[in-house]
Amino acid sequence: MLMASCNLVNSWNSPQLAPILGFKQVRIFNSLFSDSDSNRRNQRHAFLNMQQSQSVSDAKIPHVLTVAGSDSGAGAGIQADLKACAARRVFCSTVITAVTAQNTVGVQGVEILPDDVVAQQLKSVLSDMHVDVVKTGMLPSLSVVKILCQSLRKFPVKALVVDPVMVSTSADVLVGSSVLAGFREELFPMADIVTPNIKEASLLLGDVPLQSVSDMRRAAKLIHDMGPRNVLIKGGDLHASLDAIDVFFDGEEFYELRSSRVKTCNTHGTGCTLASCIAAELARGSSMLSAVKVAKHFVETALDYSKDLVIGNGPQGPFDPLLALKNIDQSSYRQKRLFDPNDLLVYAVTDSNMNKKWGRSVDEAVKAAVEGGATIIQLREKDAETREFIESAKACLKICHSYGVPLLINDRIDVALACDADGVHVGQSDMPARLARSLLGPEKIIGVSCKTPEQAEQAWIDGADYIGCGGVYPTSTKANNRTIGLDGLKEVCKASKLPVVAIGGIGLSNAHDVMELGVPNLKGVAVVSALFDRECILTETRNLHSVVSRAALLVK
Ligand SMILES: Cc1ncc(COP(=O)(O)OP(=O)(O)O)c(N)n1
Ligand SMILES: Cc1nc(C(=O)O)sc1CCOP(=O)(O)O
Ligand SMILES: [Mg+2]
């Protein structure tokens, strides 16, 4: 049901109604970029700069802009996007494309906003605020698609997430067929990910039936050919399977992402929430695959926690992405050990020679580091026999998981698989990250060592979750390691779409200087000798944690 009448909304700018609505509203649109306003903006910037030097409360936070329709029932659309971003602790600005009247029964009306109002909102936000990621929902006309693409060419962002909204959960058609051409020809080639459900994927491909996971794979490939870098086809409506299976395709590899099906009618808004969560995680610096994984887990958890809510009398209720109505314990994300870039803050890397020198077992060393506040552990046991390595890795995994800390294995994908570690760290001459990803699957964490912007770009393409960048300072722990210095680190961080951990010669005396570089995706320091070649690992880790966390707060 498409009821696109523009009368009401067009009247906002009409001279006849201006006296009734008050001239203020019309004037605000026209004078947004007047001289007096830019003066005021400069004054405000000066004020903020002054405040920033005094406190840490004006930290730059990740920012998603959603371009979507309003849902009066607040389950989907702009309202869902705002809630999802709030839940993922990301700032969300909004460009409203249409106002829908809908509830748990269905869609009763749609008012499309005039093109110039959409264009004004885009300009207002993108010209002023630092937006990391744009997420789109309902784009009700071809002209709005074109306006959005023009705006993105003028104000490029880090990533574009396109949820090609065409059909509501209640099966109401929300956009006309002319928009499909705009999607295929203009928007998709600019997109980093497109997230159609089964019905939308089918419509995009000219109404072909999609009835199985292999149909979804074929559809993902065909949609990928339209230009987006990644495609996620959501299989929630594929009732043939017991699990909810989504198919993710990055142009080379297919991943089937499974979650158990939650029995509930409160599913209205799941698509918008998923896409917003992906956008939020990308804005926070995650790789595409980990953003998708976190988003899927988030939606699954939200569905589970709101399965019994009663909101409205219709067949399809909203769910609660703020996870507040049932007091969810946020630590469940930790238990699944999904990658959070903040885990890189104090990254402890073990060394078998240092443990031998101090007469410690690897699990004793790891226990002391996590007790001191290490936020992630890497077992870098270059001389270990395979069997011994697997056994000690299993013991370390138990310790780490009891503290909610992820454990990675250096170099040895076989050992990581054998002990079901949380992931691996590989270098430029180890197994390529892409191959490690296909062996370990989408759930595991993969880090890659990079010394150049080109290597950082490749790590992102290969589906890594973070990069380790060094040597920041000379080190005697790794032979013949090239030092790239703070300048080299900064250059790589600026080029990297992934979160970065700095490594090489870092300890208590210089960790603050490293974090002070102030690049937003530099998330922490990785340290070997300054923790493990010391008498008391726990104290050293605690002291390092204190320095790094204070520095991270100050530069935010
Ligand atoms: C966090 C982190 N960054 C970089 C490295 C170095 O990895 P690589 O280049 O493979 O060298 P080795 O550690 O294998 O000698 C790392 N291990 N961790
Ligand atoms: C393992 C490793 N990788 C490096 C890189 O530059 O990629 S430097 C390094 C050793 C870091 O040890 P320490 O903290 O004792 O200097
Ligand atoms: Mg290596």
mmCIF file of N, CA, C and O in Angstrom, residues 27 63 90 158 251 253 324 337 554:
data_model
loop_
_atom_site.group_PDB
_atom_site.id
_atom_site.type_symbol
_atom_site.label_atom_id
_atom_site.label_comp_id
_atom_site.label_asym_id
_atom_site.label_seq_id
_atom_site.Cartn_x
_atom_site.Cartn_y
_atom_site.Cartn_z
ATOM 1 N N ARG A 27 12.370 30.373 7.987
ATOM 2 C CA ARG A 27 13.626 31.110 8.065
ATOM 3 C C ARG A 27 14.794 30.221 8.500
ATOM 4 O O ARG A 27 15.905 30.358 8.023
ATOM 5 N N HIS A 63 29.897 8.352 15.029
ATOM 6 C CA HIS A 63 28.679 9.044 14.593
ATOM 7 C C HIS A 63 28.086 8.347 13.359
ATOM 8 O O HIS A 63 28.745 8.203 12.345
ATOM 9 N N VAL A 90 26.657 4.889 20.205
ATOM 10 C CA VAL A 90 27.126 5.655 19.062
ATOM 11 C C VAL A 90 26.147 6.812 18.833
ATOM 12 O O VAL A 90 24.935 6.632 18.949
ATOM 13 N N LYS A 158 33.135 7.390 5.930
ATOM 14 C CA LYS A 158 33.969 6.190 6.006
ATOM 15 C C LYS A 158 33.263 4.969 5.391
ATOM 16 O O LYS A 158 33.890 4.144 4.744
ATOM 17 N N GLY A 251 32.444 -10.786 -1.906
ATOM 18 C CA GLY A 251 32.997 -10.733 -3.266
ATOM 19 C C GLY A 251 33.889 -11.924 -3.548
ATOM 20 O O GLY A 251 34.137 -12.257 -4.697
ATOM 21 N N GLU A 253 34.366 -14.682 -0.576
ATOM 22 C CA GLU A 253 33.963 -15.787 0.305
ATOM 23 C C GLU A 253 32.495 -15.631 0.691
ATOM 24 O O GLU A 253 32.017 -14.504 0.866
ATOM 25 N N ALA A 324 16.231 -2.702 27.669
ATOM 26 C CA ALA A 324 16.046 -2.122 28.998
ATOM 27 C C ALA A 324 14.813 -2.688 29.682
ATOM 28 O O ALA A 324 14.770 -2.804 30.907
ATOM 29 N N ARG A 337 32.292 -13.660 23.566
ATOM 30 C CA ARG A 337 33.611 -13.187 23.176
ATOM 31 C C ARG A 337 33.674 -12.622 21.767
ATOM 32 O O ARG A 337 34.538 -12.930 20.986
ATOM 33 N N LEU A 554 42.003 10.889 27.817
ATOM 34 C CA LEU A 554 42.383 12.276 27.527
ATOM 35 C C LEU A 554 42.338 12.609 26.046
ATOM 36 O O LEU A 554 41.983 13.713 25.672
#
